[in-house]
Short mmCIF file of C-alpha atoms in Angstrom, two decimals:
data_model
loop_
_atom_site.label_atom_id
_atom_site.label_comp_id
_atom_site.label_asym_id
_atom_site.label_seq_id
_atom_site.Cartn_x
_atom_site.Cartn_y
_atom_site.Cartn_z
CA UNK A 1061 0.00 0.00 0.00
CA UNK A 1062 1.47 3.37 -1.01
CA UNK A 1063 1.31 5.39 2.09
CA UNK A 1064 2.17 8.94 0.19
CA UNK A 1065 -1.23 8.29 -2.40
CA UNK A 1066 -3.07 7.64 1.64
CA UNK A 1067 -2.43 11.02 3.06
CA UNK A 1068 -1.45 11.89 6.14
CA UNK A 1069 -3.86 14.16 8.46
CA UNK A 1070 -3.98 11.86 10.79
CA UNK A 1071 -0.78 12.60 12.12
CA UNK A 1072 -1.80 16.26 12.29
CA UNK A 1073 -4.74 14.81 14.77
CA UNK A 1074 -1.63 12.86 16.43
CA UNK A 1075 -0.12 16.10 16.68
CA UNK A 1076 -2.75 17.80 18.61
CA UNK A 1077 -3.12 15.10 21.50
CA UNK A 1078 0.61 15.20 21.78
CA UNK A 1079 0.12 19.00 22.22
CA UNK A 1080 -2.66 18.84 24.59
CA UNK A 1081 -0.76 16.15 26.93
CA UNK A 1082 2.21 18.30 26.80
CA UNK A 1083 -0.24 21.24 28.35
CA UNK A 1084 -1.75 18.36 30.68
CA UNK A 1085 1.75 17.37 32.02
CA UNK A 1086 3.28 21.45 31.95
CA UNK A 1087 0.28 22.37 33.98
CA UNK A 1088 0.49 19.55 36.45
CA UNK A 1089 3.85 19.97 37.26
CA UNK A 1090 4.64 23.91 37.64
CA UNK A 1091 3.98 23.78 41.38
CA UNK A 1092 7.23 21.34 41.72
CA UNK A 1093 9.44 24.38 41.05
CA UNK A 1094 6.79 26.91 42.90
CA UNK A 1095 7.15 25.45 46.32
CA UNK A 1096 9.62 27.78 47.67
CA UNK A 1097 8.26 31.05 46.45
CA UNK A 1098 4.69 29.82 47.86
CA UNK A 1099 6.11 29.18 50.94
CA UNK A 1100 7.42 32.55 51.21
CA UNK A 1101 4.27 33.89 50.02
CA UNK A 1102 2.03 31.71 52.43
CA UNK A 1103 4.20 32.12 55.22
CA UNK A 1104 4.93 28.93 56.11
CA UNK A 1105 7.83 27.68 58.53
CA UNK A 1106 10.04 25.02 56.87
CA UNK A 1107 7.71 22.54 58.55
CA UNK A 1108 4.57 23.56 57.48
CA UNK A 1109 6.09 24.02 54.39
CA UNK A 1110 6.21 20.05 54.20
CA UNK A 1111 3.27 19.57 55.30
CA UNK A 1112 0.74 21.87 53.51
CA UNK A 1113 2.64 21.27 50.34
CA UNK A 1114 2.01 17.41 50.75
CA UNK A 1115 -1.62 18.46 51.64
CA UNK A 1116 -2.06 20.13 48.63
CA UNK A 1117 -0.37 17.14 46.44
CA UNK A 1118 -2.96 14.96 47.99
CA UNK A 1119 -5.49 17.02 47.05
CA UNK A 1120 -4.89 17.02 43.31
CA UNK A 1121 -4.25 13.25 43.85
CA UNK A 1122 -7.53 12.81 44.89
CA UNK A 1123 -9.40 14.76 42.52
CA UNK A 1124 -7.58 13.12 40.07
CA UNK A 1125 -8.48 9.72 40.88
CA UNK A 1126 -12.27 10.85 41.55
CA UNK A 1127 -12.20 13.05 37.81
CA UNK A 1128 -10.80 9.75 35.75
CA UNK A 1129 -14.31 7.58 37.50
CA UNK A 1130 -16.11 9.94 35.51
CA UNK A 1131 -14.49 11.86 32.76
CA UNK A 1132 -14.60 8.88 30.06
CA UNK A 1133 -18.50 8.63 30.43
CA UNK A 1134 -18.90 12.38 30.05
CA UNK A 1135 -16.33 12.32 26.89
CA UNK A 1136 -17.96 9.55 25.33
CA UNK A 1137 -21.66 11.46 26.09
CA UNK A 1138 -20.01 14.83 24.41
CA UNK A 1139 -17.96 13.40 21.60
CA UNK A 1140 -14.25 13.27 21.82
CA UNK A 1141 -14.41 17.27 19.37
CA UNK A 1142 -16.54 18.67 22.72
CA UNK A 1143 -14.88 16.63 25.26
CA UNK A 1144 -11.48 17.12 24.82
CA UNK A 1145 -11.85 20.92 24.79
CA UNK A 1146 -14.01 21.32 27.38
CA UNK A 1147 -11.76 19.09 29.66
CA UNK A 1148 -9.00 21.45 28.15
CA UNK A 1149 -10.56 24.84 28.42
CA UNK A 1150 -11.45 23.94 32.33
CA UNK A 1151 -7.89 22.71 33.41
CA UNK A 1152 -6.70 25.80 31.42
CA UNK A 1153 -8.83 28.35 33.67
CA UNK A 1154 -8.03 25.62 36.74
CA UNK A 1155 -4.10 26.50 36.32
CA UNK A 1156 -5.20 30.54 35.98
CA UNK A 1157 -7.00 30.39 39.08
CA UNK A 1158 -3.77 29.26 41.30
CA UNK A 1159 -2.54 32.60 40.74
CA UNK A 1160 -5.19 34.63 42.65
CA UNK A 1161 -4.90 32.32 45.60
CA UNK A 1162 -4.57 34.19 48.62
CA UNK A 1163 -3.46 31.61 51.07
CA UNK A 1164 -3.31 27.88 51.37
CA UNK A 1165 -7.01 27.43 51.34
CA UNK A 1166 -7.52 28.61 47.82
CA UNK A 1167 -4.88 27.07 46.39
CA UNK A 1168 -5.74 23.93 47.57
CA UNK A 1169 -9.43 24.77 45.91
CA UNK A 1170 -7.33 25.54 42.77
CA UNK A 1171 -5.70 22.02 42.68
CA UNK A 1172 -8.90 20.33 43.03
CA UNK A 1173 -10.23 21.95 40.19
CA UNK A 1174 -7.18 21.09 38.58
CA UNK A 1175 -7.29 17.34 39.50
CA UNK A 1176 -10.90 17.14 38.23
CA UNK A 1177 -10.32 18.75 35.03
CA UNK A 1178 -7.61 17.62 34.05
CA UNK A 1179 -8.91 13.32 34.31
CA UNK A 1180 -9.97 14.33 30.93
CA UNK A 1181 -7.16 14.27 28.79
CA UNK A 1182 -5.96 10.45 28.69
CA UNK A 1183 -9.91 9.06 28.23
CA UNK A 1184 -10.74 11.99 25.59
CA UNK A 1185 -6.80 10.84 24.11
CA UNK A 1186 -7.42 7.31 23.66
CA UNK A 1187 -10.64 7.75 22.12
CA UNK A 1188 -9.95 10.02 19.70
CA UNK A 1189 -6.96 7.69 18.59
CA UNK A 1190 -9.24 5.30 18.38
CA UNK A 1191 -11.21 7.27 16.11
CA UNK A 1192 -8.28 8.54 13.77
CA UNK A 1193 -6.10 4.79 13.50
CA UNK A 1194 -6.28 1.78 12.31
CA UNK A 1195 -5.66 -0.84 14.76
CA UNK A 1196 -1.96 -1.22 13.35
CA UNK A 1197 -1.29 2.29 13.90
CA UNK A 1198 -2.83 2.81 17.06
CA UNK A 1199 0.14 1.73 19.22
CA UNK A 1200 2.76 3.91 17.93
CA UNK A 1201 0.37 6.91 18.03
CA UNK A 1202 -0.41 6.63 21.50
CA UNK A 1203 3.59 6.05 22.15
CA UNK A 1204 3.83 9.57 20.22
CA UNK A 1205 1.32 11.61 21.98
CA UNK A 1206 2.04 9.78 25.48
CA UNK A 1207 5.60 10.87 25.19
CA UNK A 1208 4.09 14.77 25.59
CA UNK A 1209 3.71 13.67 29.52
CA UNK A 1210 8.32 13.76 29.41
CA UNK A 1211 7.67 17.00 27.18
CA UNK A 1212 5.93 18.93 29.55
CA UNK A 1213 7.47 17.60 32.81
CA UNK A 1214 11.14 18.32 31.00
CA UNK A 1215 9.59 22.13 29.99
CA UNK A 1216 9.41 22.99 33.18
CA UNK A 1217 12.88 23.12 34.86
CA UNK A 1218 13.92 25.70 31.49
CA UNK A 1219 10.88 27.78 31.96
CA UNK A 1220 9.16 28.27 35.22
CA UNK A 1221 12.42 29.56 37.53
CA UNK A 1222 12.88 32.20 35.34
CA UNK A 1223 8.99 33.59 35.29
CA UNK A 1224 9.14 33.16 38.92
CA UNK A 1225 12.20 34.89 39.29
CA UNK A 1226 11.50 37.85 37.08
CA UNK A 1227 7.42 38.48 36.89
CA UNK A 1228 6.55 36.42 40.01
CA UNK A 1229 5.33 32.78 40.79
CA UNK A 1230 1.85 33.93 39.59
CA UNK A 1231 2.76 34.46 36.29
CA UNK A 1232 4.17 30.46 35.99
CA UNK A 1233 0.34 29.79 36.37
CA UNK A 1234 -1.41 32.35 33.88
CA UNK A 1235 1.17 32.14 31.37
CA UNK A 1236 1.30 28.07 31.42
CA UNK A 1237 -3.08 27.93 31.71
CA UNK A 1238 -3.22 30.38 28.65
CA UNK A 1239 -1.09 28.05 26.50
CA UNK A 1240 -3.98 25.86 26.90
CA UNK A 1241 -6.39 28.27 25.16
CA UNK A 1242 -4.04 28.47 21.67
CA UNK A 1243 -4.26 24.51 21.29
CA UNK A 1244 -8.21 24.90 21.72
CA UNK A 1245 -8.15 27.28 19.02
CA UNK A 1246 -6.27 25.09 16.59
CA UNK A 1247 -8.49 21.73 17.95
CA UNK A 1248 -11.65 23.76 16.27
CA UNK A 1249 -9.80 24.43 13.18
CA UNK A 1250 -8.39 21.48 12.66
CA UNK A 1251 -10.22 18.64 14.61
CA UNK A 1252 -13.77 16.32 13.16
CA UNK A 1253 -14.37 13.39 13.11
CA UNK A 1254 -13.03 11.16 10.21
CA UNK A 1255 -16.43 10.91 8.66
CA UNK A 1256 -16.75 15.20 8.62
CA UNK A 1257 -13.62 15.77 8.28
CA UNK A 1258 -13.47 18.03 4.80
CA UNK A 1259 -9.57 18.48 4.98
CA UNK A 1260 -9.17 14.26 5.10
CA UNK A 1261 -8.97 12.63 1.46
CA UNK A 1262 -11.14 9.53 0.55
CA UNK A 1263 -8.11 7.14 0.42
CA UNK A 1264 -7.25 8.40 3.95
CA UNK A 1265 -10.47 7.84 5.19
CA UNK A 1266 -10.66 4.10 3.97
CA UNK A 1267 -7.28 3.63 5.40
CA UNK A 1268 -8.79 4.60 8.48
CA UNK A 1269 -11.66 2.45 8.65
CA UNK A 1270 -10.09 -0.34 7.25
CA UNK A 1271 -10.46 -2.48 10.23
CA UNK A 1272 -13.79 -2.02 11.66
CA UNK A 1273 -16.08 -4.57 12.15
CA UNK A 1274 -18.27 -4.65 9.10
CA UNK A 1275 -21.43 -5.25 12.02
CA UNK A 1276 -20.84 -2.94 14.79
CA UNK A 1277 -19.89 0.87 14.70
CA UNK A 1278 -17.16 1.98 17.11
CA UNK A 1279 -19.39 2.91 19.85
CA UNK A 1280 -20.55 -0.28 19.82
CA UNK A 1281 -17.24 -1.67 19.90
CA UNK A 1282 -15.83 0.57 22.83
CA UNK A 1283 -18.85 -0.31 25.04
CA UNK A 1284 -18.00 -2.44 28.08
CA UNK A 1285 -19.32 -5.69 28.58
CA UNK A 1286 -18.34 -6.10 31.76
CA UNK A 1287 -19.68 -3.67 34.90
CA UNK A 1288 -16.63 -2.74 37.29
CA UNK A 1289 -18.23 -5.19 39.86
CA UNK A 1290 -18.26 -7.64 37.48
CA UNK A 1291 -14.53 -7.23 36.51
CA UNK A 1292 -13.58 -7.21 40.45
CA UNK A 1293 -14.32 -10.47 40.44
CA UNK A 1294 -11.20 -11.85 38.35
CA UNK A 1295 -7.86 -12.10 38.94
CA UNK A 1296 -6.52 -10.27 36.02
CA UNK A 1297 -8.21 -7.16 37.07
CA UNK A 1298 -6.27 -7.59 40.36
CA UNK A 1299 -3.14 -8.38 38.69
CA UNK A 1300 -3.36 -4.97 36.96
CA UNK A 1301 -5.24 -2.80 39.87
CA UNK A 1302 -2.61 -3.89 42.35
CA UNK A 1303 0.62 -3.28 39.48
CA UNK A 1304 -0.58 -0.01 39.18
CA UNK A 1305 -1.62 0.80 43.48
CA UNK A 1306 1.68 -0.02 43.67
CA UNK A 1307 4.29 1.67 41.03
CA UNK A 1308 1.94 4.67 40.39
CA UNK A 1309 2.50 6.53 43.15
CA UNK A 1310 6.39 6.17 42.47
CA UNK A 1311 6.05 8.39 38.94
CA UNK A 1312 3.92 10.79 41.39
CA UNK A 1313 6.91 10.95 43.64
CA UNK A 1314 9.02 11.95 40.78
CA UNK A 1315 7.32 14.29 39.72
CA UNK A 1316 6.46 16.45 42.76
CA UNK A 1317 9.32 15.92 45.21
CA UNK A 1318 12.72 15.70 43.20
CA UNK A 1319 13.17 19.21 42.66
CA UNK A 1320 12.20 19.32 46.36
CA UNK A 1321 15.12 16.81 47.39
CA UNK A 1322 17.88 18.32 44.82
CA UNK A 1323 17.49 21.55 46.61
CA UNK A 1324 17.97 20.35 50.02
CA UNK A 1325 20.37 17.80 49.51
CA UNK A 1326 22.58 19.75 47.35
CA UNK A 1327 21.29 23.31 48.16
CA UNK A 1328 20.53 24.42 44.38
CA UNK A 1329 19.07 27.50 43.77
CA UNK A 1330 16.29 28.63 41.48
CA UNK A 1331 18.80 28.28 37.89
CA UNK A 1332 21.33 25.41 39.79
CA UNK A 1333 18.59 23.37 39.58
CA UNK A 1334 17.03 23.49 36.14
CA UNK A 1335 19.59 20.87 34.96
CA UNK A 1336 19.64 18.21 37.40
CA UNK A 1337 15.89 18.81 37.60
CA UNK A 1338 15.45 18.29 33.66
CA UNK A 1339 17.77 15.03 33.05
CA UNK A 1340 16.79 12.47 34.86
CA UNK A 1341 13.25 12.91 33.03
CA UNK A 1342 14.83 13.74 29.68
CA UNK A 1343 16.79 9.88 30.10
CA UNK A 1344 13.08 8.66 31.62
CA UNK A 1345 11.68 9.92 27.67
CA UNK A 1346 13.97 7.11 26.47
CA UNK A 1347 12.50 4.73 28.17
CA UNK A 1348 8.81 5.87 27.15
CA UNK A 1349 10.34 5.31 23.86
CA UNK A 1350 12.20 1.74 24.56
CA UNK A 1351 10.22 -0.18 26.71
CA UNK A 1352 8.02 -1.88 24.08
CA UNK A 1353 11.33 -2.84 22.27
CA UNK A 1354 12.21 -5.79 24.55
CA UNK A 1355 9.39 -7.80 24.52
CA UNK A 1356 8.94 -7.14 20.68
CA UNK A 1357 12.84 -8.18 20.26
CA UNK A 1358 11.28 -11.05 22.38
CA UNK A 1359 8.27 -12.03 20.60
CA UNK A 1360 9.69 -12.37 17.18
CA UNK A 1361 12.25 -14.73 18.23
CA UNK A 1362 9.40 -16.48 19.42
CA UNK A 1363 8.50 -16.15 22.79
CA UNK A 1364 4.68 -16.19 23.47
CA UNK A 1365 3.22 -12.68 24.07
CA UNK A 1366 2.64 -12.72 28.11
CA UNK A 1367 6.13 -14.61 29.08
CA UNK A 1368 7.83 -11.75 26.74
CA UNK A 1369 6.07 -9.03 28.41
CA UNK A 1370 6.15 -10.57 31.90
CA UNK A 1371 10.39 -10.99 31.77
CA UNK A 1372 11.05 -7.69 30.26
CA UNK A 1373 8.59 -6.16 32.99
CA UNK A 1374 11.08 -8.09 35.53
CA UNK A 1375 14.51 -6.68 34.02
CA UNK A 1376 12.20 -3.09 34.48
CA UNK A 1377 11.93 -3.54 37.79
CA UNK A 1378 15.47 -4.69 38.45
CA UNK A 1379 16.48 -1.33 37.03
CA UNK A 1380 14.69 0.52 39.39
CA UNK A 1381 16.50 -0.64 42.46
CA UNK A 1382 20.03 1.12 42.16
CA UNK A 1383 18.11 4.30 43.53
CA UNK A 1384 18.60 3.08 46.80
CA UNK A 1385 21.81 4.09 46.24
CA UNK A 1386 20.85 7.12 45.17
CA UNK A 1387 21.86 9.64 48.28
CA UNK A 1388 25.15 7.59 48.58
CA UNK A 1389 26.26 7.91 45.58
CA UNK A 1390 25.02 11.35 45.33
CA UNK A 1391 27.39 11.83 48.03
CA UNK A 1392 30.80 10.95 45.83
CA UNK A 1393 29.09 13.02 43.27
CA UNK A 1394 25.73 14.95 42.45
CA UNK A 1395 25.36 13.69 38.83
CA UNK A 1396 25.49 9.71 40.02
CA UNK A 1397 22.73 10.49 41.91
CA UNK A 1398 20.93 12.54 39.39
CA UNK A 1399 21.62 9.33 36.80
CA UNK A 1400 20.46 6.44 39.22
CA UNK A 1401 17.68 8.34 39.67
CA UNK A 1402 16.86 9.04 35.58
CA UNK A 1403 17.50 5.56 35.08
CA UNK A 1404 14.58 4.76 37.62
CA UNK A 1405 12.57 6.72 35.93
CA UNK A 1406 12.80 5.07 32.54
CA UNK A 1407 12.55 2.46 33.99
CA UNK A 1408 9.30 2.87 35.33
CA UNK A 1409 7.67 4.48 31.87
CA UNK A 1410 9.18 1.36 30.44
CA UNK A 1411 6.99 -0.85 33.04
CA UNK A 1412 3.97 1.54 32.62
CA UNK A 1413 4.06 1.06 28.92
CA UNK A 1414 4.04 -2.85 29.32
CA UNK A 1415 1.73 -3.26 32.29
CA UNK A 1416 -0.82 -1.17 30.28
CA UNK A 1417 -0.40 -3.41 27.09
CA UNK A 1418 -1.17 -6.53 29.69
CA UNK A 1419 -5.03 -5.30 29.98
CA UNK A 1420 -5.11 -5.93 25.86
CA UNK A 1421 -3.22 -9.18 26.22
CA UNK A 1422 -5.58 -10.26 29.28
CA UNK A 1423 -9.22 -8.63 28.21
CA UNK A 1424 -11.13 -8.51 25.46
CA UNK A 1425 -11.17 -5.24 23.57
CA UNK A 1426 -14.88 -4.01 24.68
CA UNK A 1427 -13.77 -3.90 28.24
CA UNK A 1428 -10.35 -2.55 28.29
CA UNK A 1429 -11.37 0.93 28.65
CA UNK A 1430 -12.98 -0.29 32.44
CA UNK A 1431 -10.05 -2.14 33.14
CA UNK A 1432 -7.82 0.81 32.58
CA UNK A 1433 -10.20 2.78 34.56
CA UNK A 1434 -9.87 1.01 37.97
CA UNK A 1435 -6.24 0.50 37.51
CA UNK A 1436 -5.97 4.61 36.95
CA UNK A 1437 -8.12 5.08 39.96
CA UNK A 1438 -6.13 2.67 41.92
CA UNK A 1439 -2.89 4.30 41.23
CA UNK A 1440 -4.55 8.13 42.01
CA UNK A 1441 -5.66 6.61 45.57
CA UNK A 1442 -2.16 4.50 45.88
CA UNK A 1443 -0.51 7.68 45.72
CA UNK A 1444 -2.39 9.84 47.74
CA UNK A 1445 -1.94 6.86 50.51
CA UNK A 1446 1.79 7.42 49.90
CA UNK A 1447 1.86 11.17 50.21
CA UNK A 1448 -0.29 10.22 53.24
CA UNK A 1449 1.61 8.11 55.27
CA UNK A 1450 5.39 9.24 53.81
CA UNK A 1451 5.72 12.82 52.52
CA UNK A 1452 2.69 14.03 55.18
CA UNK A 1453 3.80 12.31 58.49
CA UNK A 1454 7.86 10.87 58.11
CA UNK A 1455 8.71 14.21 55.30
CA UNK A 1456 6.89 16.63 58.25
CA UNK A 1457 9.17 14.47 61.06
CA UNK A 1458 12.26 14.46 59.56
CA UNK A 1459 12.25 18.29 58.49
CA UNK A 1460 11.22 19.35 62.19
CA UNK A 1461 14.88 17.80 64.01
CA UNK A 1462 16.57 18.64 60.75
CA UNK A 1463 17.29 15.91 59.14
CA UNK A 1464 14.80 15.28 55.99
CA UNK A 1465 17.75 13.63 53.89
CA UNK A 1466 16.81 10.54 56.04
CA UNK A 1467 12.96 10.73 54.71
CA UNK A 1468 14.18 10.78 51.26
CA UNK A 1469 16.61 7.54 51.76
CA UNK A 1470 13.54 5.98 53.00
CA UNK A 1471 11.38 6.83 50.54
CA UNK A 1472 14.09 5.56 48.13
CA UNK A 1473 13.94 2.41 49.41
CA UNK A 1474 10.32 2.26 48.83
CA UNK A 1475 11.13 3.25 45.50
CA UNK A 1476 13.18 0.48 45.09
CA UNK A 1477 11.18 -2.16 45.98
CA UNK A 1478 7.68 -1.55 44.82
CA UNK A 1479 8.05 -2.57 41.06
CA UNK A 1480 9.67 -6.07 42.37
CA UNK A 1481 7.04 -6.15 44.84
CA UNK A 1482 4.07 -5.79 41.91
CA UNK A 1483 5.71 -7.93 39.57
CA UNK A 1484 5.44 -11.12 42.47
CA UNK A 1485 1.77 -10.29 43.44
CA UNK A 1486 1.10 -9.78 39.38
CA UNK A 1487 3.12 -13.13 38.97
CA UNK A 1488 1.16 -14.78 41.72
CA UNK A 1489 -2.39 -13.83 40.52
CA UNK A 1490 -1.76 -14.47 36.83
CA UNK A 1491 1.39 -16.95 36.51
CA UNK A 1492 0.21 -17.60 32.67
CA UNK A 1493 -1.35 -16.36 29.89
CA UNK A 1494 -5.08 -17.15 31.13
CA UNK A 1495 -7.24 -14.19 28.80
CA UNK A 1496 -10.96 -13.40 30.45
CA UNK A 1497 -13.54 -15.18 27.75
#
C-alpha cells in the first residue's frame, strides 16, 4: 500500500493530543518548582512548608483519581471534538486560578479543580486515537502523543524559575493555563471526526476504517461488557489494579518531590537546579520510547506474548532498584545520583508502557477501557496513601529535628522495591497467559 497516495492528516490529529498532553503534564507539574516562592508567600515555617505542600499534592491526587471515575463517560456522552476541549478549556482556567490564591485554602481549591479537570485528557486521548487509527497504527500513536507527559514535565525546569524569578510565581500559572487556550483554538480548526472531516482525502479515510467490524460501529465496539463489579471479580483485574496501586504513586513521587530533594540535599538555587531537575526525566523519555522494544525483540524470536512481556517487565523492575543508592552515591558526586535516579525513571515508563499493554493481552477489547479505569483510579488513591503516610507524616518528622535527607533515603527504598514487589503479586495472581472469555 502506497502510504504517500493515503495522506497523512492523521498525524496532524496525532499532533494535537501530543500537544494537549504536553499542556496536561506542563500544567500539572509547575507547582514542583513553585514550592519555595509559595512558601514565602504563604508564610509557612520550613515545617509547614512540608506539610501543607504534601496536603495540597494529595489534594490534586484525589481529585484526580475521583475526575478519571467519571471523565470517560462524560467524553464519550459529548464526543471526543466537545470533550477534549471542554476538559481542556477547564484545566486551562483551573491553572489561571492558582494565581489569585490568597493563602493555602484557595490554592488547595485551585488544585482540586485542577485534579478534576484535568482526568480528561488520557480518556478523551485514547478515544480520539481510536477514532483517527487503524488498529496497526494505534500503538505507535499513542507512544507519540504519550511521550508529551516527558515534554511537559522536562519544559518545566527551562521555563518556570525564570517567570518566577522575574514576573513572580503567579505568572508560571497564567502564562502556562493560557497556552492551553491556543491549542483549543487550533483543535476547532483542525479537529472532526473522520467521517466530517473536509480536509481528510477519501483514500485516507478508507485507510482509516479499514479495520472495523463490518457489524458494529465503534461505539458499539468501545462499550464495556463487563460492569466494574463484574470485573472485580477476576484475577486479572487484580493483577493490573494492584501493578498499578503499587508503582503509580512512584512516577507521582518523581514528579512532585525531586526538585524538592535536589534543593535540600545539594542546596541548588532557582537556575542550579534546572539541569539536574530536567535530566533524569529527559533519560526517563527514552524509556517511554524503549520499553516496548524488549518484549517485541522477544516475541519475534518467538517467545509467546505474556512470558515476553512478563520478563522484560522483571529486568524493568530490576532497574529501578540502584536508587537506593541514590543519596550515597550522590554523596561521591551529584550527577550519580541525578543518573540512578533518571534511570529509575525510565525504567518505570518502560513498566507503565508494558503493564498497560497486559489489559489488551488479558481482556477482550470491549472492556479494556474499564479495566484501565480502575487500575488509573487505583494508582490516584495509591498515591495519595503514599503522600499520606510518607511525605505528610515521616517528610513533616524528619524536616522538624533537621534531618529530611533521612525521609528521602527511605522513601528511596520504597522506590526500590515496589516494582519487584508488583511484579510477584502480578506473577502470583496471573502466573500464565489465562485471557478473560
Amino acid at each position: 500500500m502506497n502510504m504517500e497516495k493515503i495522506g497523512k492528516y492523521r498525524w496532524t490529529i496525532c499532533g494535537l493530543i501530543f500537544f494537549a498532553t504536553t499542556i496536561n503534564y506542563l500544567d500539572r507539574t509547575v507547582i514542583s518548582f513553585l514550592k519555595p516562592y509559595l512558601a514565602s508567600a504563604f508564610n509557612w515555617t520550613p515545617v509547614q512548608e512540608v506539610a501543607n505542600y504534601a496536603d495540597i499534592e494529595m489534594a490534586f491526587k484525589l481529585s484526580y483519581a475521583i475526575g478519571f471515575i467519571f471523565a470517560g463517560r462524560i467524553i464519550d456522552k459529548l464526543g471526543t471534538k466537545i470533550g477534549y476541549a471542554l476538559a481542556t478549556g477547564l484545566w486551562s482556567v483551573a491553572a489561571i486560578c492558582h494565581a489569585f490564591a490568597k493563602g493555602t485554602l484557595g490554592f488547595g481549591i485551585a488544585r482540586v479543580f485542577l485534579g478534576l479537570t484535568e482526568a480528561g485528557n488520557f480518556p478523551a486521548a485514547i478515544k480520539a486515537t481510536a477514532e483517527w487509527f487503524p488498529k496497526k497504527e494505534r500503538a505507535l500513536a499513542t507512544g507519540i502523543f504519550n511521550s508529551g507527559s516527558n515534554i511537559g514535565a522536562i519544559a518545566v525546569p527551562f521555563i518556570i524559575p525564570p517567570i518566577a524569578e522575574n514576573y513572580g510565581w503567579q505568572w508560571a500559572f497564567i502564562l502556562t493555563g493560557l497556552i492551553g487556550f491556543i491549542w483549543l483554538i487550533l483543535w476547532f480548526i483542525f479537529y472532526e471526526i473522520p467521517n466530517k472531516q473536509k480536509r481528510l482525502s477519501a483514500p485516507e479515510l478508507a485507510y482509516i476504517t479499514s479495520d472495523k467490524d463490518e457489524n458494529h460501529s465503534v461505539e458499539e465496539l468501545m462499550k464495556p461488557k463487563y460492569s466494574w463489579g463484574k470485573l472485580l471479580t477476576f484475577k486479572q483485574t487484580w493483577a493490573f489494579v494492584i501493578g498499578k496501586f503499587l508503582t503509580d504513586p512512584i512516577w507521582w513521587f518523581y514528579i512532585f518531590w525531586l526538585p524538592d530533594f535536589l534543593r535540600k540535599e545539594y542546596h541548588l538555587g532557582s537556575y542550579e537546579i534546572i539541569w539536574p531537575s530536567a535530566t533524569p526525566l529527559i533519560i526517563a523519555s527514552f524509556g517511554s520510547i524503549l520499553g516496548g522494544y524488549l518484549p517485541m525483540k522477544l516475541i519475534n524470536r518467538g517467545w509467546p506474548v505474556f512470558k515476553a512481556r512478563k520478563t522484560s517487565m522483571l529486568i524493568y523492575a530490576f532497574c529501578v532498584t540502584p536508587i537506593v543508592f541514590a543519596q550515597y552515591l550522590g554523596g561521591i558526586d551529584m550527577w550519580l545520583a541525578i543518573i540512578v535516579i533518571g534511570l529509575a525513571m525510565a525504567a518505570h515508563q518502560a513498566w507503565s508502557a508494558n503493564i498497560f499493554t497486559t489489559v489488551s493481552d488479558m481482556f477482550p477489547k470491549n472492556s479494556t477501557a474499564s479495566v484501565t479505569g480502575l487500575g488509573g483510579l487505583a494508582g490516584g488513591l495509591g498515591g495519595l496513601l503514599l503522600t499520606l503516610l510518607v511525605q505528610k507524616r515521616m517528610f513533616v518528622h524528619y524536616e522538624s529535628i533537621g534531618q529530611i535527607n533521612k525521609g528521602y533515603f527511605i522513601m528511596f527504598l520504597i522506590c526500590g522495591g515496589a516494582y519487584l514487589t508488583g511484579w510477584i503479586i502480578m506473577h502470583y495472581l496471573v502466573p500464565r497467559m489465562k485471557p478473560v472469555e
